[in-house]
Amino acid sequence: VQLQASGGGLVQAGDSLKLSCVVSGLTFDDYGMGWFRQAPGKEREFVAAITWSGGSTYYADSVKGRFTISRDNAKNTVYLQMNFLKPGDTADYYCAADKGWATTRAEEYKYWGPGTLVTVSS
């Protein structure tokens, strides 16, 4: 199983970025998908999650209204559209796959990909 996130970069506050995560080696539409992030010196935290069908989405309060998670099951890809970025959003962003519903708890996710770094300057 491989999860490969991309789309990170250096942007200014207020800018937008769209992260992508391509998944292979599993039946993608059997899995809920999540995005998590980890800033330097901090613990990994939940960002957003989406159920296998895309019918339900969940967000951390800190990103609600600014970030949008979506998925394309035909492309085995999950996305994270990030708008109105803030310096506090600076972190490594990870995508993860959950055989269950799609939770906010990192320990429920079975598969993880390497992170993609997002840096937001003020």
JSON list of C-alpha atoms in Angstrom, two decimals:
[
{"chain": "A", "resi": 1, "resn": "VAL", "atom": "CA", "xyz": [0.00, 0.00, 0.00]},
{"chain": "A", "resi": 2, "resn": "GLN", "atom": "CA", "xyz": [1.29, 3.42, -0.91]},
{"chain": "A", "resi": 3, "resn": "LEU", "atom": "CA", "xyz": [-0.02, 6.88, -0.16]},
{"chain": "A", "resi": 4, "resn": "GLN", "atom": "CA", "xyz": [1.78, 9.73, -1.84]},
{"chain": "A", "resi": 5, "resn": "ALA", "atom": "CA", "xyz": [0.94, 13.28, -0.89]},
{"chain": "A", "resi": 6, "resn": "SER", "atom": "CA", "xyz": [1.97, 16.24, -2.98]},
{"chain": "A", "resi": 7, "resn": "GLY", "atom": "CA", "xyz": [1.20, 19.91, -3.44]},
{"chain": "A", "resi": 8, "resn": "GLY", "atom": "CA", "xyz": [2.97, 21.44, -0.48]},
{"chain": "A", "resi": 9, "resn": "GLY", "atom": "CA", "xyz": [5.09, 24.53, -0.78]},
{"chain": "A", "resi": 10, "resn": "LEU", "atom": "CA", "xyz": [5.93, 27.98, 0.49]},
{"chain": "A", "resi": 11, "resn": "VAL", "atom": "CA", "xyz": [3.13, 30.52, 0.32]},
{"chain": "A", "resi": 12, "resn": "GLN", "atom": "CA", "xyz": [2.17, 33.79, 1.94]},
{"chain": "A", "resi": 13, "resn": "ALA", "atom": "CA", "xyz": [-0.58, 34.29, 4.47]},
{"chain": "A", "resi": 14, "resn": "GLY", "atom": "CA", "xyz": [-3.92, 34.50, 2.72]},
{"chain": "A", "resi": 15, "resn": "ASP", "atom": "CA", "xyz": [-2.85, 32.32, -0.18]},
{"chain": "A", "resi": 16, "resn": "SER", "atom": "CA", "xyz": [-4.30, 28.96, -1.20]},
{"chain": "A", "resi": 17, "resn": "LEU", "atom": "CA", "xyz": [-2.83, 25.52, -1.82]},
{"chain": "A", "resi": 18, "resn": "LYS", "atom": "CA", "xyz": [-4.35, 22.24, -2.90]},
{"chain": "A", "resi": 19, "resn": "LEU", "atom": "CA", "xyz": [-2.84, 19.03, -1.60]},
{"chain": "A", "resi": 20, "resn": "SER", "atom": "CA", "xyz": [-3.35, 15.71, -3.35]},
{"chain": "A", "resi": 21, "resn": "CYS", "atom": "CA", "xyz": [-2.81, 12.18, -2.10]},
{"chain": "A", "resi": 22, "resn": "VAL", "atom": "CA", "xyz": [-2.75, 9.31, -4.56]},
{"chain": "A", "resi": 23, "resn": "VAL", "atom": "CA", "xyz": [-3.37, 5.89, -3.06]},
{"chain": "A", "resi": 24, "resn": "SER", "atom": "CA", "xyz": [-2.41, 2.51, -4.48]},
{"chain": "A", "resi": 25, "resn": "GLY", "atom": "CA", "xyz": [-2.44, -1.06, -3.27]},
{"chain": "A", "resi": 26, "resn": "LEU", "atom": "CA", "xyz": [-5.86, -1.08, -1.66]},
{"chain": "A", "resi": 27, "resn": "THR", "atom": "CA", "xyz": [-9.50, -0.78, -2.69]},
{"chain": "A", "resi": 28, "resn": "PHE", "atom": "CA", "xyz": [-9.72, 2.97, -2.34]},
{"chain": "A", "resi": 29, "resn": "ASP", "atom": "CA", "xyz": [-13.47, 3.26, -2.01]},
{"chain": "A", "resi": 30, "resn": "ASP", "atom": "CA", "xyz": [-13.42, 0.85, 0.94]},
{"chain": "A", "resi": 31, "resn": "TYR", "atom": "CA", "xyz": [-11.51, 3.40, 2.98]},
{"chain": "A", "resi": 32, "resn": "GLY", "atom": "CA", "xyz": [-12.24, 6.62, 4.75]},
{"chain": "A", "resi": 33, "resn": "MET", "atom": "CA", "xyz": [-9.44, 9.11, 4.26]},
{"chain": "A", "resi": 34, "resn": "GLY", "atom": "CA", "xyz": [-7.97, 11.72, 6.53]},
{"chain": "A", "resi": 35, "resn": "TRP", "atom": "CA", "xyz": [-5.49, 14.55, 6.54]},
{"chain": "A", "resi": 36, "resn": "PHE", "atom": "CA", "xyz": [-3.35, 15.23, 9.57]},
{"chain": "A", "resi": 37, "resn": "ARG", "atom": "CA", "xyz": [-0.57, 17.70, 10.19]},
{"chain": "A", "resi": 38, "resn": "GLN", "atom": "CA", "xyz": [2.42, 18.05, 12.45]},
{"chain": "A", "resi": 39, "resn": "ALA", "atom": "CA", "xyz": [4.17, 21.32, 13.12]},
{"chain": "A", "resi": 40, "resn": "PRO", "atom": "CA", "xyz": [7.74, 21.43, 14.41]},
{"chain": "A", "resi": 41, "resn": "GLY", "atom": "CA", "xyz": [7.83, 20.59, 18.10]},
{"chain": "A", "resi": 42, "resn": "LYS", "atom": "CA", "xyz": [4.13, 19.75, 18.22]},
{"chain": "A", "resi": 43, "resn": "GLU", "atom": "CA", "xyz": [2.07, 16.59, 18.18]},
{"chain": "A", "resi": 44, "resn": "ARG", "atom": "CA", "xyz": [0.31, 15.36, 15.08]},
{"chain": "A", "resi": 45, "resn": "GLU", "atom": "CA", "xyz": [-3.20, 16.75, 14.87]},
{"chain": "A", "resi": 46, "resn": "PHE", "atom": "CA", "xyz": [-6.33, 15.99, 12.92]},
{"chain": "A", "resi": 47, "resn": "VAL", "atom": "CA", "xyz": [-7.19, 18.30, 10.04]},
{"chain": "A", "resi": 48, "resn": "ALA", "atom": "CA", "xyz": [-10.00, 16.75, 7.98]},
{"chain": "A", "resi": 49, "resn": "ALA", "atom": "CA", "xyz": [-11.58, 13.43, 7.09]},
{"chain": "A", "resi": 50, "resn": "ILE", "atom": "CA", "xyz": [-13.95, 12.09, 4.46]},
{"chain": "A", "resi": 51, "resn": "THR", "atom": "CA", "xyz": [-15.95, 8.89, 4.32]},
{"chain": "A", "resi": 52, "resn": "TRP", "atom": "CA", "xyz": [-15.50, 6.30, 1.59]},
{"chain": "A", "resi": 53, "resn": "SER", "atom": "CA", "xyz": [-18.30, 7.75, -0.53]},
{"chain": "A", "resi": 54, "resn": "GLY", "atom": "CA", "xyz": [-17.48, 11.38, 0.12]},
{"chain": "A", "resi": 55, "resn": "GLY", "atom": "CA", "xyz": [-20.90, 11.77, 1.66]},
{"chain": "A", "resi": 56, "resn": "SER", "atom": "CA", "xyz": [-19.63, 12.96, 5.03]},
{"chain": "A", "resi": 57, "resn": "THR", "atom": "CA", "xyz": [-16.73, 15.22, 5.91]},
{"chain": "A", "resi": 58, "resn": "TYR", "atom": "CA", "xyz": [-15.23, 16.30, 9.22]},
{"chain": "A", "resi": 59, "resn": "TYR", "atom": "CA", "xyz": [-12.94, 19.19, 10.07]},
{"chain": "A", "resi": 60, "resn": "ALA", "atom": "CA", "xyz": [-10.86, 20.46, 12.93]},
{"chain": "A", "resi": 61, "resn": "ASP", "atom": "CA", "xyz": [-12.27, 23.70, 14.31]},
{"chain": "A", "resi": 62, "resn": "SER", "atom": "CA", "xyz": [-9.05, 25.48, 13.38]},
{"chain": "A", "resi": 63, "resn": "VAL", "atom": "CA", "xyz": [-9.57, 24.86, 9.66]},
{"chain": "A", "resi": 64, "resn": "LYS", "atom": "CA", "xyz": [-13.35, 24.79, 9.37]},
{"chain": "A", "resi": 65, "resn": "GLY", "atom": "CA", "xyz": [-14.54, 27.21, 6.71]},
{"chain": "A", "resi": 66, "resn": "ARG", "atom": "CA", "xyz": [-11.06, 27.51, 5.17]},
{"chain": "A", "resi": 67, "resn": "PHE", "atom": "CA", "xyz": [-10.17, 23.94, 4.18]},
{"chain": "A", "resi": 68, "resn": "THR", "atom": "CA", "xyz": [-12.16, 21.50, 2.08]},
{"chain": "A", "resi": 69, "resn": "ILE", "atom": "CA", "xyz": [-11.52, 17.79, 1.81]},
{"chain": "A", "resi": 70, "resn": "SER", "atom": "CA", "xyz": [-12.74, 15.89, -1.25]},
{"chain": "A", "resi": 71, "resn": "ARG", "atom": "CA", "xyz": [-12.01, 12.67, -3.09]},
{"chain": "A", "resi": 72, "resn": "ASP", "atom": "CA", "xyz": [-12.18, 11.20, -6.55]},
{"chain": "A", "resi": 73, "resn": "ASN", "atom": "CA", "xyz": [-12.63, 7.45, -6.25]},
{"chain": "A", "resi": 74, "resn": "ALA", "atom": "CA", "xyz": [-12.03, 6.98, -9.97]},
{"chain": "A", "resi": 75, "resn": "LYS", "atom": "CA", "xyz": [-8.55, 8.45, -9.51]},
{"chain": "A", "resi": 76, "resn": "ASN", "atom": "CA", "xyz": [-7.80, 6.92, -6.08]},
{"chain": "A", "resi": 77, "resn": "THR", "atom": "CA", "xyz": [-7.08, 10.41, -4.88]},
{"chain": "A", "resi": 78, "resn": "VAL", "atom": "CA", "xyz": [-8.03, 12.54, -1.91]},
{"chain": "A", "resi": 79, "resn": "TYR", "atom": "CA", "xyz": [-7.59, 16.30, -1.91]},
{"chain": "A", "resi": 80, "resn": "LEU", "atom": "CA", "xyz": [-7.27, 19.07, 0.63]},
{"chain": "A", "resi": 81, "resn": "GLN", "atom": "CA", "xyz": [-8.08, 22.55, -0.66]},
{"chain": "A", "resi": 82, "resn": "MET", "atom": "CA", "xyz": [-6.60, 25.07, 1.74]},
{"chain": "A", "resi": 83, "resn": "ASN", "atom": "CA", "xyz": [-7.70, 28.69, 1.49]},
{"chain": "A", "resi": 84, "resn": "PHE", "atom": "CA", "xyz": [-6.85, 31.76, 3.56]},
{"chain": "A", "resi": 85, "resn": "LEU", "atom": "CA", "xyz": [-3.74, 30.09, 4.86]},
{"chain": "A", "resi": 86, "resn": "LYS", "atom": "CA", "xyz": [-2.23, 31.36, 8.08]},
{"chain": "A", "resi": 87, "resn": "PRO", "atom": "CA", "xyz": [1.29, 31.03, 9.50]},
{"chain": "A", "resi": 88, "resn": "GLY", "atom": "CA", "xyz": [-0.21, 28.67, 12.08]},
{"chain": "A", "resi": 89, "resn": "ASP", "atom": "CA", "xyz": [-1.03, 26.24, 9.27]},
{"chain": "A", "resi": 90, "resn": "THR", "atom": "CA", "xyz": [2.68, 25.64, 8.70]},
{"chain": "A", "resi": 91, "resn": "ALA", "atom": "CA", "xyz": [3.30, 21.91, 9.12]},
{"chain": "A", "resi": 92, "resn": "ASP", "atom": "CA", "xyz": [3.98, 18.63, 7.45]},
{"chain": "A", "resi": 93, "resn": "TYR", "atom": "CA", "xyz": [0.67, 17.37, 6.09]},
{"chain": "A", "resi": 94, "resn": "TYR", "atom": "CA", "xyz": [-0.03, 13.62, 5.99]},
{"chain": "A", "resi": 95, "resn": "CYS", "atom": "CA", "xyz": [-2.79, 11.65, 4.34]},
{"chain": "A", "resi": 96, "resn": "ALA", "atom": "CA", "xyz": [-4.01, 8.43, 5.91]},
{"chain": "A", "resi": 97, "resn": "ALA", "atom": "CA", "xyz": [-6.45, 5.61, 5.13]},
{"chain": "A", "resi": 98, "resn": "ASP", "atom": "CA", "xyz": [-8.99, 4.21, 7.60]},
{"chain": "A", "resi": 99, "resn": "LYS", "atom": "CA", "xyz": [-10.73, 0.90, 6.87]},
{"chain": "A", "resi": 100, "resn": "GLY", "atom": "CA", "xyz": [-13.59, 2.09, 9.04]},
{"chain": "A", "resi": 101, "resn": "TRP", "atom": "CA", "xyz": [-15.78, 5.14, 8.78]},
{"chain": "A", "resi": 102, "resn": "ALA", "atom": "CA", "xyz": [-13.23, 8.02, 8.83]},
{"chain": "A", "resi": 103, "resn": "THR", "atom": "CA", "xyz": [-12.40, 9.29, 12.25]},
{"chain": "A", "resi": 104, "resn": "THR", "atom": "CA", "xyz": [-10.59, 12.19, 13.81]},
{"chain": "A", "resi": 105, "resn": "ARG", "atom": "CA", "xyz": [-8.29, 9.83, 15.74]},
{"chain": "A", "resi": 106, "resn": "ALA", "atom": "CA", "xyz": [-4.91, 9.15, 14.19]},
{"chain": "A", "resi": 107, "resn": "GLU", "atom": "CA", "xyz": [-4.64, 5.75, 15.89]},
{"chain": "A", "resi": 108, "resn": "GLU", "atom": "CA", "xyz": [-7.62, 4.50, 13.86]},
{"chain": "A", "resi": 109, "resn": "TYR", "atom": "CA", "xyz": [-5.83, 4.98, 10.56]},
{"chain": "A", "resi": 110, "resn": "LYS", "atom": "CA", "xyz": [-4.01, 1.95, 9.26]},
{"chain": "A", "resi": 111, "resn": "TYR", "atom": "CA", "xyz": [-2.00, 3.37, 6.37]},
{"chain": "A", "resi": 112, "resn": "TRP", "atom": "CA", "xyz": [-0.01, 6.57, 6.20]},
{"chain": "A", "resi": 113, "resn": "GLY", "atom": "CA", "xyz": [1.99, 8.31, 3.56]},
{"chain": "A", "resi": 114, "resn": "PRO", "atom": "CA", "xyz": [5.02, 10.57, 3.92]},
{"chain": "A", "resi": 115, "resn": "GLY", "atom": "CA", "xyz": [4.24, 14.18, 4.59]},
{"chain": "A", "resi": 116, "resn": "THR", "atom": "CA", "xyz": [4.24, 17.15, 2.29]},
{"chain": "A", "resi": 117, "resn": "LEU", "atom": "CA", "xyz": [5.51, 20.38, 3.81]},
{"chain": "A", "resi": 118, "resn": "VAL", "atom": "CA", "xyz": [3.36, 23.50, 3.82]},
{"chain": "A", "resi": 119, "resn": "THR", "atom": "CA", "xyz": [5.04, 26.70, 4.93]},
{"chain": "A", "resi": 120, "resn": "VAL", "atom": "CA", "xyz": [3.01, 29.87, 5.31]},
{"chain": "A", "resi": 121, "resn": "SER", "atom": "CA", "xyz": [4.92, 33.10, 5.72]},
{"chain": "A", "resi": 122, "resn": "SER", "atom": "CA", "xyz": [3.42, 36.20, 7.32]}
]
